[in-house]
XYZ file of C-alpha atoms in Angstrom:
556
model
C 68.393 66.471 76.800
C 69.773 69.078 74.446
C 69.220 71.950 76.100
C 72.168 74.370 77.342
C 71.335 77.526 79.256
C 73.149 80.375 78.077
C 75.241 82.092 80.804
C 75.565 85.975 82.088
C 78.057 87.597 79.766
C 79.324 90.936 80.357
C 79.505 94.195 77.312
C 82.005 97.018 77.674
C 82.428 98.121 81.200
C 81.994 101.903 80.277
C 79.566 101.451 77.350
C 77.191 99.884 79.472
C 77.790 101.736 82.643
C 75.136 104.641 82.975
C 75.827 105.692 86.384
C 80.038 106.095 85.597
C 78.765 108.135 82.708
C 76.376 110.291 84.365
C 78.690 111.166 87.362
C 81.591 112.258 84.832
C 79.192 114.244 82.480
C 77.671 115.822 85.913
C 81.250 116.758 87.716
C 83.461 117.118 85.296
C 84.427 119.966 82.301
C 83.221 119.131 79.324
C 86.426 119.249 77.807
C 87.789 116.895 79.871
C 85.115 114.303 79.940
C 85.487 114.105 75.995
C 89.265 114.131 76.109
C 89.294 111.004 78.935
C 86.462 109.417 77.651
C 88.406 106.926 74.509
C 90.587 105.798 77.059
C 87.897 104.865 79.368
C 86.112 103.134 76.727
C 89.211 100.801 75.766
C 89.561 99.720 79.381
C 85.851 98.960 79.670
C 86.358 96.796 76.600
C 89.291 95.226 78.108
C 87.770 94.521 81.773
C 84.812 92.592 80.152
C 87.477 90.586 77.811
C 89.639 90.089 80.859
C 87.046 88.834 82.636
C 86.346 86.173 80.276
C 89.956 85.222 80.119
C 90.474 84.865 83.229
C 87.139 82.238 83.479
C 89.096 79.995 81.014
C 92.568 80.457 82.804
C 93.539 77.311 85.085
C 96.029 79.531 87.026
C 94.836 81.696 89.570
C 96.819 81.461 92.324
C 100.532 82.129 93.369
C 102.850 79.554 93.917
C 105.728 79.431 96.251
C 109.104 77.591 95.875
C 111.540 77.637 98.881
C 114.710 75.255 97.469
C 116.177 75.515 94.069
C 117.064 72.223 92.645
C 120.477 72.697 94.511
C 118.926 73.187 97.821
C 119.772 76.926 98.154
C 116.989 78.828 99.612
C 115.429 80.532 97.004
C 111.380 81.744 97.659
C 110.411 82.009 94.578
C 107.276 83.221 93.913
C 105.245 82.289 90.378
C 102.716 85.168 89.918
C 99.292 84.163 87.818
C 99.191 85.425 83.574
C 96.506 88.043 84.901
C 98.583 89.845 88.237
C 101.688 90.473 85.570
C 99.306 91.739 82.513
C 97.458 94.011 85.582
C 101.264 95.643 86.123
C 101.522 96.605 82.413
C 98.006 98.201 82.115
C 98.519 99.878 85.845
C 101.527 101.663 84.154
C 100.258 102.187 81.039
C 97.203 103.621 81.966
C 98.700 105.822 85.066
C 96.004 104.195 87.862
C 98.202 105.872 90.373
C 99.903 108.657 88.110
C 96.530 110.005 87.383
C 95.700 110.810 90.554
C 99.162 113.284 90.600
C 99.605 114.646 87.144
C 98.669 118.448 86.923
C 96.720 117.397 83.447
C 93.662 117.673 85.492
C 94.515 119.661 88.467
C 91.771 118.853 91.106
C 89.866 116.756 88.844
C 92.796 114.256 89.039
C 91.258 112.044 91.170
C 87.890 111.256 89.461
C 90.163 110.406 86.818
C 92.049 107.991 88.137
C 89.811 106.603 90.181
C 87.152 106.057 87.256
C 90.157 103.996 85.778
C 90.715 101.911 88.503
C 86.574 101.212 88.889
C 86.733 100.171 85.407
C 89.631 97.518 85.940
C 89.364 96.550 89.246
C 87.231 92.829 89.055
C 89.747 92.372 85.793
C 92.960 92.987 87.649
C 93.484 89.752 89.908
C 93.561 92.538 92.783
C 96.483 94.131 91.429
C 94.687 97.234 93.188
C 95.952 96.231 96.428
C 98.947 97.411 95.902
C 98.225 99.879 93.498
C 96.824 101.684 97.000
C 99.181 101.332 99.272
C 101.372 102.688 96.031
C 99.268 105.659 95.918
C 99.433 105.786 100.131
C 103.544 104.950 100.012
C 103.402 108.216 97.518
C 101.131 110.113 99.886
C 103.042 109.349 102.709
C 106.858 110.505 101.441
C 105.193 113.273 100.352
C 103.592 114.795 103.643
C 106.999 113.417 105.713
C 109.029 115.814 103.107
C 111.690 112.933 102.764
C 113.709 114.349 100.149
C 116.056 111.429 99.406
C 113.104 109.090 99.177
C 110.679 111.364 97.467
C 113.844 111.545 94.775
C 114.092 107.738 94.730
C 110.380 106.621 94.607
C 107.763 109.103 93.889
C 108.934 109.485 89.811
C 108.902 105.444 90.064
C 105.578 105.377 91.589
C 104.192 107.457 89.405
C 105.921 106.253 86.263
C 103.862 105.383 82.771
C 106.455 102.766 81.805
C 106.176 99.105 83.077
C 109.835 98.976 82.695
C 110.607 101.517 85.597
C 107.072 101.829 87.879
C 107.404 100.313 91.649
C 104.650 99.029 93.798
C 104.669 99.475 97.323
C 103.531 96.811 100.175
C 102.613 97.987 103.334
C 103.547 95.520 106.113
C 102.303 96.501 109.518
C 100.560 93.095 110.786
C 101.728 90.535 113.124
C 100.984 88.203 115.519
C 99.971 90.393 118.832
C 97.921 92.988 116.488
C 96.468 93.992 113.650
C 94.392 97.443 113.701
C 96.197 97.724 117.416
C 99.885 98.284 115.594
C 101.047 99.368 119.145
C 101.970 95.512 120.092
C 104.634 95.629 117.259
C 107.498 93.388 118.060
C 110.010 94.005 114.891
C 112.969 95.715 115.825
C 115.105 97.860 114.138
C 118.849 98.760 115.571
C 121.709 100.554 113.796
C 124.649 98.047 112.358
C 128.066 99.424 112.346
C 127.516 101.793 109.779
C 125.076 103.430 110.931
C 121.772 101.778 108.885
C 118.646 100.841 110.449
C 117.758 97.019 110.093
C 114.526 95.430 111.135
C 114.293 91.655 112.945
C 110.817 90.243 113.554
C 108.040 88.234 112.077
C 105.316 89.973 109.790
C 102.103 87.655 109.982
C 100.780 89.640 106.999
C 102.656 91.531 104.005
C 100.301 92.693 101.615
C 101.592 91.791 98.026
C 104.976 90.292 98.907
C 106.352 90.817 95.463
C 106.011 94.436 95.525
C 109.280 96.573 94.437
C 109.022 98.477 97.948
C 107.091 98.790 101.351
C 106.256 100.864 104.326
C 106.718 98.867 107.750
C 106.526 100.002 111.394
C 109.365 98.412 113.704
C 110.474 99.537 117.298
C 113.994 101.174 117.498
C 116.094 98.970 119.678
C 115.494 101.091 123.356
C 113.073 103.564 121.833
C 110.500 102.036 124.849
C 107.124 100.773 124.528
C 103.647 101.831 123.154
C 102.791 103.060 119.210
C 104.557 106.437 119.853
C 107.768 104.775 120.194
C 107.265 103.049 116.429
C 108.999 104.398 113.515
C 107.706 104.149 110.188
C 110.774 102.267 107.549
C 110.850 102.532 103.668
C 112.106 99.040 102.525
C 113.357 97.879 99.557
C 113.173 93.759 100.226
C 115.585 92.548 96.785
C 117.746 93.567 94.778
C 118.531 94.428 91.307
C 118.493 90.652 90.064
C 115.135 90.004 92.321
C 116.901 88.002 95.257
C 115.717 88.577 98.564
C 117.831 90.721 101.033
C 118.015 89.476 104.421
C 114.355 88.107 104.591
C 112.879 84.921 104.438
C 109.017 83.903 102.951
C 107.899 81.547 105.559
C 104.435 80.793 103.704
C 102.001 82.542 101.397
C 98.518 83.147 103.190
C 95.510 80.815 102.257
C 93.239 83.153 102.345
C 89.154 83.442 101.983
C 89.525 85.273 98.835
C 92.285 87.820 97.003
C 93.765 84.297 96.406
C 95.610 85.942 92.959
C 97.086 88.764 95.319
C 100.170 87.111 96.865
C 99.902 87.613 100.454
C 102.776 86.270 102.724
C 104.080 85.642 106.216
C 107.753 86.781 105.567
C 110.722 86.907 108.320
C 113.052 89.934 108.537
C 116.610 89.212 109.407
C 118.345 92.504 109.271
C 116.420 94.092 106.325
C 117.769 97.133 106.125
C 115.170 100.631 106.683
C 115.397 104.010 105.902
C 113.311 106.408 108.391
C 110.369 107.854 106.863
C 110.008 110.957 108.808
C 112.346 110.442 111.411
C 112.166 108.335 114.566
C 109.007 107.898 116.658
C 105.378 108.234 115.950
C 105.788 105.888 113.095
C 101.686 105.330 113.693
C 101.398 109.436 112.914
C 103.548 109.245 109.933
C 101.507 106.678 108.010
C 97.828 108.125 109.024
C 98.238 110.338 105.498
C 98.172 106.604 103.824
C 94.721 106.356 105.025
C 92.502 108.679 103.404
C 93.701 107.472 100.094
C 93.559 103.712 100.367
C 90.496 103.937 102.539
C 89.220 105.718 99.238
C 90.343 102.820 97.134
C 88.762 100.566 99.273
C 85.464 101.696 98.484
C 86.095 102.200 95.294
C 86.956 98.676 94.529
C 83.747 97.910 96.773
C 81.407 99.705 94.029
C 83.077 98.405 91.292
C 82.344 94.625 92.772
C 78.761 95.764 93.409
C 78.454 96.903 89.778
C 79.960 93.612 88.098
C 77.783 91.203 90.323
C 74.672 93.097 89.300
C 75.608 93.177 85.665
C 76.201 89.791 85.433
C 73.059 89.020 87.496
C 71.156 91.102 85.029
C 72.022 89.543 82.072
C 71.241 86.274 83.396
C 67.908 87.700 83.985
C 67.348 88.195 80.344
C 68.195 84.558 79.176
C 67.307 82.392 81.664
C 63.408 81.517 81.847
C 61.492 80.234 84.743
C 58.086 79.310 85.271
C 57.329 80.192 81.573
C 58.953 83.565 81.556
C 62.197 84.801 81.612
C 63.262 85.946 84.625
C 63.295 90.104 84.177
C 59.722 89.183 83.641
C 58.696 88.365 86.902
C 58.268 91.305 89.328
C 59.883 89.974 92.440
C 62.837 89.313 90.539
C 63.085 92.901 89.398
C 61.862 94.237 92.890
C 64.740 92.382 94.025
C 67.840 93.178 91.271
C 65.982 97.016 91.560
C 66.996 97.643 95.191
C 70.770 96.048 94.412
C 70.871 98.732 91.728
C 69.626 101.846 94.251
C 71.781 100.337 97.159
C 74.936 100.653 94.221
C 74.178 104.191 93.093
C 73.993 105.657 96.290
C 76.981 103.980 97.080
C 78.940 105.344 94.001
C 77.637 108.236 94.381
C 79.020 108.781 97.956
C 82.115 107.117 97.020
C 82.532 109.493 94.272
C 82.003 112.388 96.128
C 84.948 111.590 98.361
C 87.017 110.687 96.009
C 85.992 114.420 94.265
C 86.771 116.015 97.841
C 90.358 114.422 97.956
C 91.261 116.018 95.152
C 90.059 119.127 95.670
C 91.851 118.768 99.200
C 95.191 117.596 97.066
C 95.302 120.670 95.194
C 94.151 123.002 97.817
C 90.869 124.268 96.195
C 88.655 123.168 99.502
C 87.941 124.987 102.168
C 87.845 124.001 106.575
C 84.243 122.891 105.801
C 84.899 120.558 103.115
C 88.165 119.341 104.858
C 86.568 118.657 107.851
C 83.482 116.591 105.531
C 86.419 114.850 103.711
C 87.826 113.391 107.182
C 84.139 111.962 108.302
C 83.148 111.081 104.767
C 86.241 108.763 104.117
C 85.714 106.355 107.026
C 81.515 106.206 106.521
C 82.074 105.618 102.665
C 84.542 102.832 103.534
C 82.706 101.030 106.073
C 79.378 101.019 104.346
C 80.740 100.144 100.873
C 83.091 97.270 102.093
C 79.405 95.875 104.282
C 77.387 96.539 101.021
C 79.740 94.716 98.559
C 79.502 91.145 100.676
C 75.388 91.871 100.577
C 75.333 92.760 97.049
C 77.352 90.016 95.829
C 76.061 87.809 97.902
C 72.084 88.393 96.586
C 73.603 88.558 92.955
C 74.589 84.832 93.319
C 70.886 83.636 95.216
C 69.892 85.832 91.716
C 71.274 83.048 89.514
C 70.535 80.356 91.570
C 72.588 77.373 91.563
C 74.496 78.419 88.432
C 75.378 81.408 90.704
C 77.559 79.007 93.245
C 79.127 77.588 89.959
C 82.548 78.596 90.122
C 83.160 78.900 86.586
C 80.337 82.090 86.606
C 82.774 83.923 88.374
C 80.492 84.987 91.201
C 82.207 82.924 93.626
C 85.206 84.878 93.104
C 83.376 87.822 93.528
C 81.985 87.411 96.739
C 85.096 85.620 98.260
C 86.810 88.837 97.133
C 84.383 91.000 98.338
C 84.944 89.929 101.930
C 88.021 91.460 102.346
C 86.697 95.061 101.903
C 85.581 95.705 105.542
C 88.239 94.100 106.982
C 91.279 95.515 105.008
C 92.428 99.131 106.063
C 90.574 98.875 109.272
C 87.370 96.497 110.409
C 84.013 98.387 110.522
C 83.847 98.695 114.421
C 87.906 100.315 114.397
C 86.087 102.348 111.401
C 82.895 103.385 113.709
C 85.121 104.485 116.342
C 87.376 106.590 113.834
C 84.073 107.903 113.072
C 83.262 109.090 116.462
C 87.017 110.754 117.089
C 85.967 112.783 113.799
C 82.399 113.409 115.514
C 84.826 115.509 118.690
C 85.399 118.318 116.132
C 82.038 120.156 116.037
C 82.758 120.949 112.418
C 82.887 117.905 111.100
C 79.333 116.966 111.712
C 77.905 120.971 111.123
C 79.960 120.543 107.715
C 77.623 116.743 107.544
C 74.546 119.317 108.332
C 75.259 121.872 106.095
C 75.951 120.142 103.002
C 73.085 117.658 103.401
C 70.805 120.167 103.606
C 72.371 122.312 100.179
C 71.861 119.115 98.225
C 68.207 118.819 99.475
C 67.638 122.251 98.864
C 68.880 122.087 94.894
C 66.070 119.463 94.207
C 62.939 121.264 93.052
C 61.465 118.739 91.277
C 58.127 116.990 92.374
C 58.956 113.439 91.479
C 61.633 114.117 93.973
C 59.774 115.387 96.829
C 58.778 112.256 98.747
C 62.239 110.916 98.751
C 63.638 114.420 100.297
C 61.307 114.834 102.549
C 62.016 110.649 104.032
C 65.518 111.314 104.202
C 65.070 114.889 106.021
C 62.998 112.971 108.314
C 65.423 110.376 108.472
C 68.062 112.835 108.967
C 66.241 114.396 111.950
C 66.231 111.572 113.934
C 70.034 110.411 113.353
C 70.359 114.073 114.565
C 68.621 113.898 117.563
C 70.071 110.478 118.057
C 73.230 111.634 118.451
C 72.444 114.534 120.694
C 70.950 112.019 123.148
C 73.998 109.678 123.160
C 76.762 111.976 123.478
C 76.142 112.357 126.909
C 76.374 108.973 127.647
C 79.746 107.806 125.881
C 79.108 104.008 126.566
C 76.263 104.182 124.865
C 77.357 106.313 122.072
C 80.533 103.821 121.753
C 77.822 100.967 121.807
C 75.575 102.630 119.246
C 78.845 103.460 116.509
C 78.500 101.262 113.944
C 74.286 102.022 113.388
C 75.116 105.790 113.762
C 77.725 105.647 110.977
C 75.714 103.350 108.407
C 73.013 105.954 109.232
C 75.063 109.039 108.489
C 76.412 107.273 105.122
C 73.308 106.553 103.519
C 71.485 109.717 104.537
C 74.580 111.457 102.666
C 74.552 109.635 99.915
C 70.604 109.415 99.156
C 70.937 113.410 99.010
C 74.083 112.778 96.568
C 71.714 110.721 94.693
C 68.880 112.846 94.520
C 71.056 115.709 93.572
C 72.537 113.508 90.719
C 68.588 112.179 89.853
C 67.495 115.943 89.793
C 70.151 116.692 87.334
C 69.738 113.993 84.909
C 65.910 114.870 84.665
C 67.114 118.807 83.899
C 69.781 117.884 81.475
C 67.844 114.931 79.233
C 64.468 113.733 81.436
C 66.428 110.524 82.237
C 63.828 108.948 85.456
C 66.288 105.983 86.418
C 68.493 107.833 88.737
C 65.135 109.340 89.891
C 63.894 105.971 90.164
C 66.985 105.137 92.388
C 66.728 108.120 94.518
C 63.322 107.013 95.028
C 64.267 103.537 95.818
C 66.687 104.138 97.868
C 64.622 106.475 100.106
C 62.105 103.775 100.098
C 63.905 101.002 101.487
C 65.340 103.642 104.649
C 62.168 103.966 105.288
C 60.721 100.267 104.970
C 57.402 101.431 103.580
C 56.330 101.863 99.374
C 54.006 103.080 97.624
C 53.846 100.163 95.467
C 51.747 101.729 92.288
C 54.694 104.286 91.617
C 57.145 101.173 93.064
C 56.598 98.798 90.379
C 57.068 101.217 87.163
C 60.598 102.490 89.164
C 61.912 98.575 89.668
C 61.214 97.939 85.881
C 63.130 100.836 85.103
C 66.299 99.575 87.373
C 65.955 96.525 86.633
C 65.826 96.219 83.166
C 68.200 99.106 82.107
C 70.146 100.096 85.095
């Protein structure tokens, strides 16, 4: 018994990423797609070496400590090798300083968030509060908080490890998650003057981090999520000692496990006012669109390394006499995991594209209105897609795919967080519908849809448009019928937005397919496109199929 199957492996990250590549060469200036493109390169390298690390690494979770060895109460929290290397490379590569610097104006944000695709799996979830960073940041900025902005933003936005800040965002507790209006912390004034906050926080979101945004009730301020205020916290001090709060536990959670999560008690932590008192819930609804953004981001960089991974395998592990890429179910099977993934990046992409053209004022009411019904859809359908997708890459690999030591595990325990965190698909169906009131949003849906459609001349193309025009249609019509009937529309939410995200992004798809075939006759994100229309439709023609699922199979 000698033999030893070879296991998945995984190349550069950006080398061997063809739909990263095509996006950038598609929607950015050529200028800066060369000048960006070393630095995306080195991280790619380093996700696919961190990844490896991290298999051989015994530590991967936080540890707390309550007592010192002289019984003072201490909460001491041991971070994994991989969280603290993810804080170096988050500074040193700007993952939330990108997004801001004027280097790239409105093409900021494809920057960054190509970055953070790139090192997301590698970074032990570091991105969680790399988000609510670039949300804390969003947030000071629209309340005009001058004293904070001064404080925080250059430390959010710093290069150097030495001086950047993360920011946790601690909202949950007991009587409600997505329904912050049961809040019980309290904040009253001490006698001079400062806000401090007393209550129980059932989940902060990366503990450790330098600073955080929490809602609290002003002592008399009445009941309801108007009467919340939105705090800026700093929880230690200079030497790292906690200031008036306690860690009660950290969270054993599904996944994240690397991310330390905590249930912490506040006992006179003192606040600073965002934007005032009142309407905390208002103040932090600028937060959203960004790490709603990251959310899906991080989804379709999951999707990506659980198909890479189950590709390779497919290439070294034989079966039945032939290696598994050589069977066509198998690539029938890894082909629709890659369509499902483009179409998702693709969407995912073009939000991230609309937010900042939004940031630096170059959209217009149509695309602002697309941006604020195009955030929610590419959130909820990403976050849902990442569990399938890593889920199907592990059944690809079989039982080495429940091995935990292949990493996949980790991936798909990971993965489940992304439709729950920021807001569960159903509270993200119903944003959906508040965003469906405004007549503009959807026409803005409508007309953009149907521009895409219209810039794809080529015949290869044709069948696709035409099933998602039809597809379209209906969805249209659908939604006609049910907004008289608001039960029914409520009822229907979560199908209508799924349906509305992957009709948008198949046209995203075919308009990137129809532009790789103009600029070098590349047919896989044709083949995609095609895919992709296919399985809305549940119906193939199976001669053109086959030839299309070897394509995405074997290359991508």
């Amino acid at each position: 018994m000698t033999f030893v199957q070879a296991g998945a492996e995984l190349g550069n990250q950006y080398h061997d990423d063809r739909v990263l590549r095509g996006l950038l060469a598609q929607r950015l200036p050529a200028a800066m797609h060369t000048a960006i493109t070393p630095e995306l390169a080195e991280l790619g390298a380093q996700a696919a070496q961190a990844w490896q690390r991290e298999r051989e690494r015994s530590a991967r979770e936080p540890t707390l400590t309550h007592w010192d060895s002289q019984g003072r109460r201490v909460d001491r929290i041991e971070l994994t090798p991989t969280w603290q290397e993810s804080r170096e490379i988050a500074a040193r590569y700007g993952l939330v300083a990108a997004g801001y610097e004027e280097t790239y104006a409105e093409h900021g944000r494809i920057h960054q968030f190509a970055l953070v695709y790139l090192h997301h799996v590698a970074s032990a979830f570091f991105t969680c509060p790399l988000a609510m960073t670039d949300g804390a940041a969003t947030c000071l900025k629209a309340a005009g908080n001058a004293e904070l902005l001064a404080r925080a933003w250059p430390r959010y936005l710093s290069r150097d490890p030495a001086t950047f800040w993360i920011s946790g965002q601690w909202m949950t507790e007991t009587p409600g998650g997505s329904d912050v209006g049961n809040s019980e912390t309290q904040a009253r004034r001490d006698a001079d003057g400062q806000w401090r906050l007393y209550g129980r926080k059932w989940f902060t979101s990366a503990v450790q981090a330098d600073t955080a945004l929490a809602l609290a009730r002003p002592e008399g301020a009445g009941d309801g999520a108007d009467a919340l205020t939105l705090f800026y916290l700093e929880p230690r001090d200079a030497q790292g000692r906690w200031r008036d709060l306690v860690v009660n536990r950290l969270k054993p959670k599904l996944g994240t496990r690397e991310l330390p999560s905590a249930e912490t008690e506040l006992l006179g932590l003192v606040g600073e006012p965002v934007a005032g008192l009142g309407h905390g819930v208002r103040a932090i609804a600028p937060m959203l669109n960004v790490t709603r953004s990251w959310n899906a981001v991080c989804a379709i960089a999951t999707m990506r390394r659980a198909i890479a991974l189950a590709r390779d395998y497919a290439f070294k592990r034989r079966a039945f006499s032939r290696l598994l890429i050589e069977h066509p179910l198998h690539r029938t099977t890894l082909a629709a995991l890659q369509a499902d993934f483009e179409a998702a990046f693709q969407l995912t992409f073009h939000v991230v594209e609309l937010l900042g053209r939004a940031q630096h004022g170059k959209g217009d009411a149509a695309e602002a209105a697309l941006l604020r019904l195009l955030t929610p859809l590419a959130k909820l359908w990403t976050g849902k897609l990442a569990v399938a997708v890593c889920s199907e890459a592990a059944e690809c690999l079989g039982g080495a795919g429940y091995i935990e030591d292949g990493g996949l595990p980790q991936l798909l325990r990971d993965a489940q967080v992304l439709p729950i965190w920021e807001g569960t698909t159903n509270v993200l169906a119903l944003d959906v519908l508040r965003v469906l009131r405004h007549p503009a949003a959807l026409q803005a849906w409508r007309d953009a849809f149907t521009a895409m459609l219209q810039d794809v001349p080529s015949p290869a193309l044709q069948t696709a448009c035409g099933t998602l025009r039809t597809r379209a249609q209906e969805l249209l019509a659908r939604l006609a019928v049910l907004a008289a009937d608001p039960l029914r529309l409520e009822a229907a939410a979560r199908e209508l937005a799924f349906d509305l995200a992957r009709c948008f992004a198949g046209a995203l798809l075919l308009r990137q397919a129809q532009w790789s075939l103009d600029r070098d006759g590349d047919p896989r994100p044709a083949a995609a496109a095609r895919r992709f229309a296919a399985g809305l439709q549940m119906a193939r023609d199976e001669a053109g199929a086959l030839e299309d699922d070897l394509l995405l199979a074997r290359d991508g």
